[in-house]
Amino acid sequence: MPSPLFEKIALVGIGLIGSSLARVIRRENLAGHIAISTRSAATLARAEELGLGDSYSTDARDAVRDADLVIVSVPVGSSGAVAEDIAPSLRKGCILTDVGSTKASVIAQMQPFVPEGVHFIPGHPLAGTEKSGPDAGFADLFTNRWCIFTPLPDTDAEALEKLSEFWRRCGSNIDTMDATHHDMTLAIVSHLPHIIAYNIVGTADDLETVTKSEVIKYSASGFRDFTRLAASDPTMWRDVCLHNKDAILEMLSRFSEDLASLQRAIRWGDGDKLFDIFTRTRAIRRSIVEAGQDTDAPDFGRQAAERK
Amino acid sequence: MPSPLFEKIALVGIGLIGSSLARVIRRENLAGHIAISTRSAATLARAEELGLGDSYSTDARDAVRDADLVIVSVPVGSSGAVAEDIAPSLRKGCILTDVGSTKASVIAQMQPFVPEGVHFIPGHPLAGTEKSGPDAGFADLFTNRWCIFTPLPDTDAEALEKLSEFWRRCGSNIDTMDATHHDMTLAIVSHLPHIIAYNIVGTADDLETVTKSEVIKYSASGFRDFTRLAASDPTMWRDVCLHNKDAILEMLSRFSEDLASLQRAIRWGDGDKLFDIFTRTRAIRRSIVEAGQDTDAPDFGRQAAERK
């Protein structure tokens, strides 16, 4: 058996992402030692029950000591506090990375605390499900998904290559861009969809003329697709909204402008315009399936999942 | 083998719904004869290649002659023209139903043409996928899905029971309500979600700062969930928008109002409000899964579908 890629990997945060990392690190033999840390004693105990690591601590400073890779997987609003906490215990030469959904804010929060000689490489694996917590993770979560790095101007090339190799062995493809472009891109492909999904589910919840039980009963006619994203972790998404505000507001305003125009076409019975709008969007779905970013099975393969 | 439920069923329209009906009618032995009709000669030829029926005609009047059940499965904007066309050929005592997503408009279009002695029962199976055409259908489409009838004041109870039995044998559960309530309910559970999905995919398609290839590449982070609904049949959805206008405009205006309030919370950094909004929506997802209206598999069971 070849020696592992890292001697000791410390996972700070052991939710969906952290616990998926723990599982794939073990399966792929990427670390000699997996140290797990989370603030909640109950969550930590659950991680230990699941056998996700080799050592467990509610004190992140303990966990990161002597680690040559530290992965912070916490809601983005906590990044700064975690960085300040662990900074004194980071080993010289270690790689410090995160998995946060916003990058400019995480860099602004963490970088001031990064000690000389520690390689801070902001990262974002585009992977997740609507479930949260250490039980929700699985080793295949990152398979065929993108991991985006937003390196800083002085990022060490060797450290970046080593971290890239780590994520490739987790199953991911690697991409690199600047933090501002990342935040704008994610605002449209991830943040806006989640916000819209939360919003429409809220609208349905508030109706008087249609009961909640009817909404639930008949949800297979479209609505249920939105409820998956709207079941995502509220703390994570509150933080995303607070920490990628400008890009999200920009996308929201474009979305609302387009919706007003579509609404006008409905009001005035402009069938040709509606047909045009409804036609161009089909091509994007086809491209996503061709790019291997979604299944071509009808209805996301739900029937297949149900038959199992 | 017991005798079939109907002597002859005529299917007018052989797209996703019509062709799924043909398949389940055959499998469950619900008709002595399946007559298939569609205006397009190419689609009709494909239906014949697939062996979906016993007779084929581009002339709906031919197909419905002597049928004791006629199911019209066409875009709702064509309902009136189809009713006018077939009316003179309908056999006395036959049941005439449809599968349209809007009911008040379909009733207004079809009822004036229904001859004395024909039982017109408007219906709507809440089932579908993003695929269209005779190849897209499958016999299980209606399994565990709702079929809603919106009977008219003079609907014959025996005919309604016979049609209910038909849909139950197709795998569906039956519900009954008035057409106005149906249209309001569907506006929130189906029409609004589709319109929002089309809109967000359009917004993403129009960006200058984020390229289309980036949107496709990174779509697994949320966006792809919307592209499935937005890949639905444009003609069908144009007609839905034109024929359920008032209810859709009402739901759109509630949605936009809620979105403006959410946007304001983001702009002013109101984390508590965001957390509240993002928390209440989780319960609905849970209820939908408990009601058997969606799979509990993470990510709609896509991983399971991909592994197959």
Coordinates of C-alpha atoms in Angstrom, one line a residue:
Chain A
M1 CA 0.0 0.0 0.0
P2 CA 1.5 3.4 -1.0
S3 CA 2.0 5.9 1.8
P4 CA -0.9 8.3 2.2
L5 CA -0.9 11.7 0.5
F6 CA -0.9 13.6 3.9
E7 CA 0.4 12.5 7.3
K8 CA -2.4 14.1 9.2
I9 CA -5.6 15.8 7.9
A10 CA -7.6 17.8 10.4
L11 CA -11.3 18.3 9.5
V12 CA -12.8 21.3 11.3
G13 CA -16.5 20.9 11.0
I14 CA -18.1 17.4 10.4
G15 CA -21.4 18.2 8.6
L16 CA -22.4 16.9 5.1
I17 CA -19.1 18.1 3.5
G18 CA -16.7 17.3 6.4
S19 CA -18.1 13.8 7.0
S20 CA -18.1 13.1 3.2
L21 CA -14.4 14.1 3.2
A22 CA -13.7 11.9 6.2
R23 CA -15.2 8.9 4.3
V24 CA -13.4 9.4 1.0
I25 CA -10.1 10.2 2.8
R26 CA -10.4 6.8 4.5
R27 CA -11.5 4.9 1.4
E28 CA -8.7 6.4 -0.7
N29 CA -6.0 6.3 2.0
L30 CA -5.3 10.0 1.7
A31 CA -4.2 10.5 5.3
G32 CA -2.2 8.7 7.9
H33 CA -4.4 10.2 10.6
I34 CA -7.8 11.9 10.4
A35 CA -8.4 14.4 13.2
I36 CA -12.0 15.5 13.6
S37 CA -13.2 18.6 15.4
T38 CA -16.5 20.3 15.8
R39 CA -17.9 22.6 18.5
S40 CA -21.0 20.5 19.3
A41 CA -20.2 17.7 21.7
A42 CA -23.3 15.8 20.4
T43 CA -22.2 16.0 16.8
L44 CA -18.6 15.0 17.7
A45 CA -19.9 12.0 19.6
R46 CA -22.0 11.0 16.6
A47 CA -18.9 11.3 14.3
E48 CA -17.0 9.0 16.7
E49 CA -19.9 6.5 16.7
L50 CA -19.7 6.5 12.9
G51 CA -16.0 5.9 13.1
L52 CA -15.2 8.8 10.8
G53 CA -11.8 9.7 12.2
D54 CA -8.8 8.6 14.3
S55 CA -9.0 11.3 16.9
Y56 CA -11.9 13.6 18.1
S57 CA -11.9 17.0 19.9
T58 CA -14.3 19.8 20.5
D59 CA -11.2 22.0 20.5
A60 CA -10.1 22.8 16.9
R61 CA -6.7 23.9 18.1
D62 CA -6.0 20.4 19.3
A63 CA -7.2 18.9 16.1
V64 CA -5.1 21.0 13.8
R65 CA -1.8 20.6 15.7
D66 CA 0.8 18.8 13.5
A67 CA -1.7 18.5 10.6
D68 CA -0.2 19.0 7.2
L69 CA -3.7 19.6 5.7
V70 CA -6.5 21.5 7.5
I71 CA -9.9 21.7 5.9
V72 CA -12.4 24.1 7.4
S73 CA -16.0 23.0 6.6
V74 CA -18.2 25.4 8.6
P75 CA -20.9 28.0 7.6
V76 CA -19.1 30.8 5.9
G77 CA -20.0 33.3 8.6
S78 CA -17.8 31.3 11.0
S79 CA -14.7 31.2 8.9
G80 CA -13.0 34.2 10.6
A81 CA -13.6 33.0 14.1
V82 CA -12.3 29.5 13.2
A83 CA -9.2 31.0 11.6
E84 CA -8.4 33.2 14.6
D85 CA -8.9 30.2 16.9
I86 CA -6.7 27.7 15.1
A87 CA -4.0 30.1 13.8
P88 CA -1.6 29.7 16.7
S89 CA -1.6 25.9 16.4
L90 CA -1.0 25.6 12.7
R91 CA 2.2 23.8 11.7
K92 CA 4.6 25.7 9.5
G93 CA 4.3 24.4 5.9
C94 CA 0.8 23.1 6.3
I95 CA -2.0 23.7 3.8
L96 CA -5.1 25.5 5.1
T97 CA -8.2 25.3 2.9
D98 CA -11.9 25.7 3.2
V99 CA -15.0 24.5 1.4
G100 CA -17.2 27.7 1.6
S101 CA -19.7 28.7 -1.0
T102 CA -18.5 32.3 -1.1
K103 CA -14.9 33.2 -1.5
A104 CA -14.2 36.9 -1.3
S105 CA -15.8 37.1 2.1
V106 CA -14.0 33.9 3.4
I107 CA -10.6 35.3 2.2
A108 CA -11.3 38.7 3.9
Q109 CA -12.2 36.8 7.1
M110 CA -9.5 34.2 7.3
Q111 CA -6.4 35.7 5.6
P112 CA -5.6 38.2 8.3
F113 CA -5.1 35.3 10.8
V114 CA -3.0 33.0 8.5
P115 CA 0.5 32.7 10.0
E116 CA 3.7 33.2 7.9
G117 CA 4.6 29.8 6.3
V118 CA 1.1 28.4 6.2
H119 CA -0.3 27.9 2.7
F120 CA -3.9 29.3 2.7
I121 CA -5.7 28.1 -0.5
P122 CA -9.4 29.0 -0.6
G123 CA -11.5 26.2 -2.2
H124 CA -15.1 25.3 -3.0
P125 CA -16.2 21.8 -3.9
L126 CA -19.5 22.2 -5.8
A127 CA -21.2 19.2 -4.2
G128 CA -23.9 18.7 -1.7
T129 CA -27.3 17.4 -1.1
E130 CA -30.3 18.7 0.8
K131 CA -29.3 16.7 3.9
S132 CA -27.0 17.9 6.7
G133 CA -24.9 16.5 9.5
P134 CA -22.4 13.7 9.9
D135 CA -24.9 11.0 9.0
A136 CA -25.6 12.6 5.6
G137 CA -22.2 12.4 4.2
F138 CA -21.0 9.7 1.7
A139 CA -17.7 8.9 0.0
D140 CA -19.0 9.5 -3.5
L141 CA -20.3 13.0 -2.9
F142 CA -17.4 14.6 -4.9
T143 CA -17.3 12.1 -7.8
N144 CA -17.4 13.9 -11.1
R145 CA -18.1 17.3 -9.4
W146 CA -16.0 20.4 -9.7
C147 CA -13.7 21.8 -7.0
I148 CA -12.9 25.5 -7.6
F149 CA -9.8 27.1 -6.1
T150 CA -9.5 30.9 -5.8
P151 CA -5.8 31.2 -5.1
L152 CA -4.2 34.3 -3.7
P153 CA -1.5 36.1 -5.7
D154 CA 1.3 34.6 -3.5
T155 CA -0.1 31.1 -3.4
D156 CA 2.6 28.5 -3.5
A157 CA 2.4 26.4 -6.7
E158 CA 3.6 23.2 -5.1
A159 CA 1.0 23.5 -2.3
L160 CA -1.7 24.2 -4.9
E161 CA -0.7 21.1 -6.9
K162 CA -0.7 18.9 -3.8
L163 CA -4.2 20.1 -2.8
S164 CA -5.4 19.6 -6.4
E165 CA -4.1 16.1 -6.2
F166 CA -6.0 15.5 -3.0
W167 CA -9.3 16.7 -4.6
R168 CA -8.7 14.7 -7.7
R169 CA -8.3 11.6 -5.6
C170 CA -11.6 12.5 -3.9
G171 CA -13.1 12.2 -7.4
S172 CA -13.3 15.9 -8.3
N173 CA -12.3 17.9 -11.3
I174 CA -10.3 21.0 -10.6
D175 CA -10.9 24.6 -11.7
T176 CA -9.2 27.9 -10.8
M177 CA -10.6 31.4 -10.9
D178 CA -10.4 34.7 -9.0
A179 CA -12.7 35.1 -6.0
T180 CA -14.9 37.8 -7.5
H181 CA -15.7 35.8 -10.6
H182 CA -16.3 32.7 -8.4
D183 CA -18.8 34.7 -6.3
M184 CA -20.6 36.1 -9.4
T185 CA -20.8 32.6 -11.0
L186 CA -22.0 30.9 -7.9
A187 CA -24.6 33.6 -7.4
I188 CA -26.4 32.5 -10.6
V189 CA -25.7 28.7 -10.6
S190 CA -26.3 28.1 -6.9
H191 CA -27.3 31.0 -4.7
L192 CA -30.2 32.4 -6.8
P193 CA -31.7 28.9 -7.3
H194 CA -31.7 28.3 -3.6
I195 CA -33.2 31.7 -2.7
I196 CA -35.9 31.3 -5.4
A197 CA -36.7 27.8 -4.1
Y198 CA -36.9 29.0 -0.5
N199 CA -39.1 31.8 -1.7
I200 CA -41.6 29.8 -3.7
V201 CA -42.0 27.3 -0.9
G202 CA -42.7 30.1 1.5
T203 CA -45.3 31.6 -0.9
A204 CA -47.1 28.3 -1.1
D205 CA -47.0 27.9 2.7
D206 CA -48.8 31.3 3.1
L207 CA -51.8 30.7 0.9
E208 CA -55.3 30.8 2.2
T209 CA -57.2 29.6 -0.9
V210 CA -55.1 26.4 -1.3
T211 CA -54.5 24.3 1.8
K212 CA -51.0 23.1 2.9
S213 CA -52.2 19.5 2.6
E214 CA -53.2 20.2 -1.1
V215 CA -49.8 21.7 -1.8
I216 CA -48.2 18.5 -0.4
K217 CA -50.6 16.1 -2.0
Y218 CA -50.2 17.5 -5.5
S219 CA -46.6 18.5 -5.3
A220 CA -45.4 16.0 -7.9
S221 CA -46.8 18.3 -10.6
G222 CA -43.7 20.6 -10.3
F223 CA -43.5 22.1 -6.8
R224 CA -41.6 19.2 -5.2
D225 CA -38.6 19.9 -7.4
F226 CA -38.1 23.2 -5.5
T227 CA -38.6 21.7 -2.0
R228 CA -35.3 19.8 -2.2
L229 CA -33.2 22.9 -2.4
A230 CA -35.5 24.6 0.1
A231 CA -34.7 21.9 2.6
S232 CA -31.0 22.8 2.7
D233 CA -29.3 23.8 5.8
P234 CA -30.7 27.2 7.0
T235 CA -27.5 28.4 8.8
M236 CA -25.4 27.7 5.7
W237 CA -27.8 29.6 3.5
R238 CA -28.3 32.6 5.8
D239 CA -24.5 33.0 5.8
V240 CA -24.3 32.7 2.0
C241 CA -26.8 35.5 1.6
L242 CA -25.0 37.7 4.1
H243 CA -21.6 37.0 2.6
N244 CA -22.3 37.3 -1.1
K245 CA -24.7 40.1 -0.9
D246 CA -23.7 42.2 -3.9
A247 CA -23.6 39.4 -6.4
I248 CA -26.8 38.0 -5.1
L249 CA -28.7 41.3 -5.3
E250 CA -27.4 41.8 -8.8
M251 CA -28.8 38.4 -9.9
L252 CA -32.0 38.9 -8.0
S253 CA -32.6 42.2 -9.8
R254 CA -32.0 40.6 -13.2
F255 CA -34.3 37.7 -12.3
S256 CA -37.1 40.0 -11.2
E257 CA -36.8 42.2 -14.3
D258 CA -37.1 39.1 -16.5
L259 CA -40.0 37.8 -14.5
A260 CA -41.8 41.1 -14.9
S261 CA -41.5 40.9 -18.6
L262 CA -42.7 37.2 -18.6
Q263 CA -45.6 38.3 -16.4
R264 CA -46.5 41.0 -18.8
A265 CA -46.6 38.5 -21.7
I266 CA -49.0 36.3 -19.7
R267 CA -51.2 39.3 -18.9
W268 CA -51.4 40.4 -22.5
G269 CA -51.7 36.9 -23.9
D270 CA -48.5 37.2 -26.0
G271 CA -48.3 33.5 -26.9
D272 CA -45.4 33.9 -29.4
K273 CA -43.2 35.5 -26.8
L274 CA -44.1 32.8 -24.2
F275 CA -43.3 30.1 -26.8
D276 CA -39.9 31.7 -27.5
I277 CA -39.0 31.9 -23.8
F278 CA -40.1 28.4 -23.2
T279 CA -38.2 27.0 -26.2
R280 CA -34.7 28.5 -25.6
T281 CA -34.4 27.0 -22.2
R282 CA -34.5 23.4 -23.5
A283 CA -31.1 23.6 -25.1
I284 CA -29.4 24.4 -21.7
R285 CA -30.9 21.3 -20.1
R286 CA -29.5 19.2 -23.0
S287 CA -26.1 20.7 -22.6
I288 CA -26.1 20.0 -18.9
V289 CA -26.9 16.3 -19.5
E290 CA -24.3 16.1 -22.2
A291 CA -21.7 17.7 -19.9
G292 CA -22.3 14.8 -17.4
Q293 CA -23.7 17.3 -14.8
D294 CA -27.1 15.7 -14.6
T295 CA -28.8 12.4 -15.3
D296 CA -30.8 12.0 -18.5
A297 CA -33.2 9.7 -16.7
P298 CA -36.8 11.2 -16.8
D299 CA -37.7 13.0 -13.6
F300 CA -34.1 12.9 -12.2
G301 CA -34.3 9.1 -12.1
R302 CA -36.9 9.2 -9.2
Q303 CA -38.7 6.2 -10.6
A304 CA -35.5 4.2 -10.6
A305 CA -34.8 5.3 -7.1
E306 CA -38.3 4.4 -6.0
R307 CA -38.3 1.0 -7.6
K308 CA -35.1 0.0 -5.8
Chain B
M1 CA -59.0 -13.3 -18.6
P2 CA -61.8 -10.9 -17.6
S3 CA -63.3 -8.7 -20.3
P4 CA -61.8 -5.3 -20.7
L5 CA -63.3 -2.3 -18.9
F6 CA -64.1 -0.5 -22.2
E7 CA -64.8 -2.0 -25.6
K8 CA -62.9 0.7 -27.5
I9 CA -60.8 3.5 -26.2
A10 CA -59.9 6.4 -28.5
L11 CA -56.8 8.4 -27.7
V12 CA -56.7 11.8 -29.4
G13 CA -53.2 13.0 -29.0
I14 CA -50.3 10.5 -28.5
G15 CA -47.6 12.5 -26.7
L16 CA -46.2 11.8 -23.3
I17 CA -49.6 11.4 -21.6
G18 CA -51.4 9.7 -24.5
S19 CA -48.7 7.2 -25.1
S20 CA -48.3 6.4 -21.4
L21 CA -52.1 5.8 -21.4
A22 CA -51.8 3.5 -24.4
R23 CA -49.1 1.5 -22.7
V24 CA -50.9 1.1 -19.4
I25 CA -54.3 0.4 -21.1
R26 CA -52.6 -2.5 -22.9
R27 CA -50.8 -3.8 -19.9
E28 CA -53.9 -3.7 -17.7
N29 CA -56.2 -5.0 -20.5
L30 CA -58.5 -1.9 -20.1
A31 CA -59.8 -1.9 -23.7
G32 CA -60.8 -4.3 -26.4
H33 CA -59.5 -1.9 -29.0
I34 CA -57.1 1.1 -28.7
A35 CA -57.7 3.7 -31.5
I36 CA -54.9 6.3 -31.8
S37 CA -55.2 9.6 -33.5
T38 CA -52.9 12.6 -33.9
R39 CA -52.7 15.3 -36.5
S40 CA -49.1 14.8 -37.3
A41 CA -48.5 11.9 -39.8
A42 CA -44.9 11.5 -38.5
T43 CA -46.0 11.2 -34.9
L44 CA -48.8 8.7 -35.9
A45 CA -46.3 6.6 -37.8
R46 CA -44.0 6.5 -34.8
A47 CA -46.9 5.4 -32.6
E48 CA -47.6 2.6 -35.0
E49 CA -43.9 1.6 -35.1
L50 CA -44.1 1.4 -31.3
G51 CA -47.2 -0.7 -31.6
L52 CA -49.1 1.5 -29.2
G53 CA -52.6 0.8 -30.6
D54 CA -54.8 -1.3 -32.7
S55 CA -55.8 1.3 -35.3
Y56 CA -54.3 4.6 -36.4
S57 CA -55.7 7.6 -38.0
T58 CA -54.8 11.3 -38.5
D59 CA -58.6 11.9 -38.5
A60 CA -59.8 12.1 -35.0
R61 CA -63.4 11.6 -36.1
D62 CA -62.5 8.2 -37.5
A63 CA -60.7 7.2 -34.2
V64 CA -63.6 8.2 -31.9
R65 CA -66.3 6.4 -33.9
D66 CA -67.9 3.6 -31.7
A67 CA -65.5 4.4 -28.8
D68 CA -67.0 4.1 -25.3
L69 CA -64.1 6.1 -23.9
V70 CA -62.5 9.1 -25.6
I71 CA -59.4 10.7 -24.0
V72 CA -58.3 14.0 -25.4
S73 CA -54.6 14.6 -24.6
V74 CA -53.6 17.7 -26.5
P75 CA -52.3 21.2 -25.4
V76 CA -55.2 22.9 -23.7
G77 CA -55.4 25.6 -26.3
S78 CA -56.5 23.0 -28.8
S79 CA -59.3 21.4 -26.7
G80 CA -62.1 23.5 -28.3
A81 CA -61.1 22.7 -31.9
V82 CA -60.8 19.0 -31.1
A83 CA -64.2 18.9 -29.4
E84 CA -65.8 20.6 -32.4
D85 CA -64.1 18.2 -34.7
I86 CA -65.1 15.0 -33.0
A87 CA -68.5 15.9 -31.7
P88 CA -70.5 14.6 -34.7
S89 CA -68.8 11.1 -34.4
L90 CA -69.2 10.5 -30.7
R91 CA -71.3 7.5 -29.8
K92 CA -74.3 8.0 -27.5
G93 CA -73.4 7.0 -24.0
C94 CA -69.6 7.3 -24.5
I95 CA -67.4 9.0 -21.9
L96 CA -65.4 12.0 -23.1
T97 CA -62.6 13.1 -20.9
D98 CA -59.3 15.1 -21.2
V99 CA -56.0 15.4 -19.4
G100 CA -55.5 19.2 -19.5
S101 CA -53.6 21.1 -16.9
T102 CA -56.3 23.9 -16.7
K103 CA -59.9 23.0 -16.2
A104 CA -62.2 26.1 -16.4
S105 CA -60.8 27.0 -19.8
V106 CA -61.1 23.4 -21.1
I107 CA -64.7 23.2 -20.0
A108 CA -65.5 26.5 -21.6
Q109 CA -63.9 25.4 -24.8
M110 CA -65.3 21.8 -25.0
Q111 CA -68.7 21.8 -23.3
P112 CA -70.6 23.7 -26.0
F113 CA -69.7 21.0 -28.5
V114 CA -70.6 18.0 -26.4
P115 CA -73.7 16.2 -27.9
E116 CA -76.7 15.2 -25.8
G117 CA -76.1 11.7 -24.3
V118 CA -72.3 12.0 -24.2
H119 CA -70.7 12.1 -20.7
F120 CA -68.2 14.8 -20.6
I121 CA -66.0 14.5 -17.5
P122 CA -63.0 16.9 -17.4
G123 CA -59.9 15.3 -15.8
H124 CA -56.3 16.0 -15.0
P125 CA -53.8 13.3 -14.1
L126 CA -51.0 15.0 -12.2
A127 CA -48.2 13.2 -13.8
G128 CA -45.5 13.9 -16.3
T129 CA -41.8 14.2 -17.0
E130 CA -39.8 16.8 -18.9
K131 CA -39.8 14.5 -22.0
S132 CA -42.4 14.7 -24.7
G133 CA -43.7 12.6 -27.6
P134 CA -44.8 9.0 -28.1
D135 CA -41.3 7.6 -27.2
A136 CA -41.3 9.4 -23.8
G137 CA -44.4 7.6 -22.4
F138 CA -44.2 4.6 -20.0
A139 CA -46.9 2.5 -18.3
D140 CA -45.9 3.4 -14.8
L141 CA -46.3 7.2 -15.3
F142 CA -49.5 7.3 -13.3
T143 CA -48.6 5.0 -10.5
N144 CA -49.3 6.6 -7.1
R145 CA -50.1 9.9 -8.7
W146 CA -53.3 11.9 -8.3
C147 CA -56.0 12.2 -11.0
I148 CA -58.3 15.1 -10.4
F149 CA -61.8 15.3 -11.9
T150 CA -63.8 18.5 -12.0
P151 CA -67.2 17.2 -12.8
L152 CA -70.0 19.4 -14.1
P153 CA -73.3 19.8 -12.1
D154 CA -75.1 17.3 -14.4
T155 CA -72.3 14.7 -14.5
D156 CA -73.7 11.1 -14.5
A157 CA -72.5 9.3 -11.3
E158 CA -72.2 6.0 -13.0
A159 CA -70.0 7.4 -15.8
L160 CA -67.8 9.1 -13.2
E161 CA -67.4 5.9 -11.3
K162 CA -66.5 4.0 -14.4
L163 CA -63.9 6.6 -15.4
S164 CA -62.5 6.6 -11.8
E165 CA -62.1 2.8 -12.0
F166 CA -60.2 3.3 -15.3
W167 CA -57.7 5.7 -13.6
R168 CA -57.4 3.6 -10.5
R169 CA -56.4 0.6 -12.8
C170 CA -53.9 3.0 -14.4
G171 CA -52.4 3.3 -10.9
S172 CA -53.8 6.6 -9.9
N173 CA -55.6 7.9 -6.8
I174 CA -58.8 9.9 -7.5
D175 CA -59.8 13.3 -6.3
T176 CA -62.7 15.6 -7.2
M177 CA -63.0 19.3 -6.9
D178 CA -64.5 22.3 -8.8
A179 CA -62.7 23.7 -11.8
T180 CA -61.9 27.1 -10.2
H181 CA -60.3 25.5 -7.2
H182 CA -58.3 23.1 -9.4
D183 CA -57.0 26.0 -11.4
M184 CA -55.9 27.9 -8.3
T185 CA -54.3 24.9 -6.8
L186 CA -52.4 23.9 -9.9
A187 CA -51.3 27.5 -10.4
I188 CA -49.2 27.2 -7.2
V189 CA -48.2 23.5 -7.3
S190 CA -47.4 23.3 -11.0
H191 CA -47.8 26.4 -13.1
L192 CA -45.8 28.9 -10.9
P193 CA -42.9 26.4 -10.5
H194 CA -42.6 25.9 -14.2
I195 CA -42.8 29.6 -15.0
I196 CA -40.2 30.4 -12.4
A197 CA -37.9 27.6 -13.7
Y198 CA -38.2 28.9 -17.3
N199 CA -37.5 32.4 -16.0
I200 CA -34.3 31.6 -14.0
V201 CA -32.9 29.5 -16.8
G202 CA -33.6 32.5 -19.2
T203 CA -31.9 34.9 -16.8
A204 CA -28.8 32.6 -16.6
D205 CA -28.8 32.4 -20.4
D206 CA -28.6 36.2 -20.8
L207 CA -25.6 37.0 -18.5
E208 CA -22.5 38.6 -19.8
T209 CA -20.2 38.2 -16.8
V210 CA -20.7 34.5 -16.4
T211 CA -20.4 32.4 -19.6
K212 CA -23.0 29.9 -20.7
S213 CA -20.4 27.1 -20.5
E214 CA -19.7 28.0 -16.8
V215 CA -23.5 27.9 -16.1
I216 CA -23.6 24.4 -17.6
K217 CA -20.3 23.2 -16.0
Y218 CA -21.3 24.3 -12.5
S219 CA -25.0 23.6 -12.7
A220 CA -24.9 20.7 -10.1
S221 CA -24.7 23.3 -7.4
G222 CA -28.4 24.0 -7.6
F223 CA -29.3 25.4 -11.1
R224 CA -29.7 22.0 -12.7
D225 CA -32.8 21.3 -10.6
F226 CA -34.6 24.1 -12.4
T227 CA -33.6 23.0 -15.9
R228 CA -35.7 19.9 -15.8
L229 CA -39.0 21.7 -15.5
A230 CA -37.7 24.3 -18.0
A231 CA -37.1 21.6 -20.5
S232 CA -40.9 20.8 -20.6
D233 CA -42.9 21.1 -23.8
P234 CA -43.1 24.8 -24.8
T235 CA -46.5 24.5 -26.6
M236 CA -48.1 22.9 -23.6
W237 CA -46.8 25.6 -21.3
R238 CA -47.6 28.5 -23.5
D239 CA -51.2 27.2 -23.6
V240 CA -51.3 26.7 -19.8
C241 CA -50.2 30.4 -19.3
L242 CA -52.8 31.6 -21.8
H243 CA -55.6 29.5 -20.3
N244 CA -55.0 29.9 -16.5
K245 CA -54.1 33.6 -16.7
D246 CA -55.9 35.0 -13.6
A247 CA -54.8 32.3 -11.2
I248 CA -51.2 32.5 -12.5
L249 CA -51.0 36.3 -12.2
E250 CA -52.3 36.1 -8.7
M251 CA -49.6 33.6 -7.7
L252 CA -46.9 35.5 -9.5
S253 CA -47.8 38.6 -7.7
R254 CA -47.6 36.9 -4.3
F255 CA -44.3 35.3 -5.2
S256 CA -42.8 38.7 -6.3
E257 CA -44.0 40.4 -3.1
D258 CA -42.4 37.7 -1.0
L259 CA -39.2 37.9 -3.1
A260 CA -39.0 41.6 -2.6
S261 CA -39.2 41.1 1.1
L262 CA -36.5 38.4 1.1
Q263 CA -34.3 40.7 -1.1
R264 CA -34.7 43.5 1.4
A265 CA -33.6 41.2 4.2
I266 CA -30.5 40.3 2.2
R267 CA -29.8 44.0 1.4
W268 CA -30.0 45.0 5.1
G269 CA -28.2 42.0 6.4
D270 CA -31.2 40.7 8.4
G271 CA -29.8 37.3 9.3
D272 CA -32.6 36.4 11.8
K273 CA -35.3 36.9 9.2
L274 CA -33.3 34.9 6.6
F275 CA -32.9 32.1 9.1
D276 CA -36.6 32.0 9.8
I277 CA -37.6 31.9 6.2
F278 CA -35.0 29.2 5.4
T279 CA -36.2 27.1 8.4
R280 CA -39.9 26.9 7.9
T281 CA -39.6 25.5 4.4
R282 CA -37.9 22.3 5.6
A283 CA -41.1 21.0 7.1
I284 CA -42.9 21.0 3.8
R285 CA -40.2 18.9 2.2
R286 CA -40.5 16.4 5.0
S287 CA -44.3 16.2 4.6
I288 CA -44.0 15.6 0.8
V289 CA -41.7 12.7 1.4
E290 CA -44.0 11.3 4.1
A291 CA -47.0 11.6 1.8
G292 CA -45.2 9.4 -0.7
Q293 CA -45.0 12.3 -3.3
D294 CA -41.2 12.3 -3.6
T295 CA -38.3 10.1 -2.9
D296 CA -36.3 10.6 0.3
A297 CA -33.1 9.5 -1.5
P298 CA -30.6 12.5 -1.4
D299 CA -30.6 14.6 -4.6
F300 CA -33.7 12.9 -5.9
G301 CA -31.9 9.6 -6.1
R302 CA -29.7 10.8 -8.9
Q303 CA -26.7 8.9 -7.6
A304 CA -28.7 5.7 -7.7
A305 CA -29.9 6.5 -11.2
E306 CA -26.3 7.2 -12.3
R307 CA -24.9 4.0 -10.8
K308 CA -27.4 1.8 -12.6

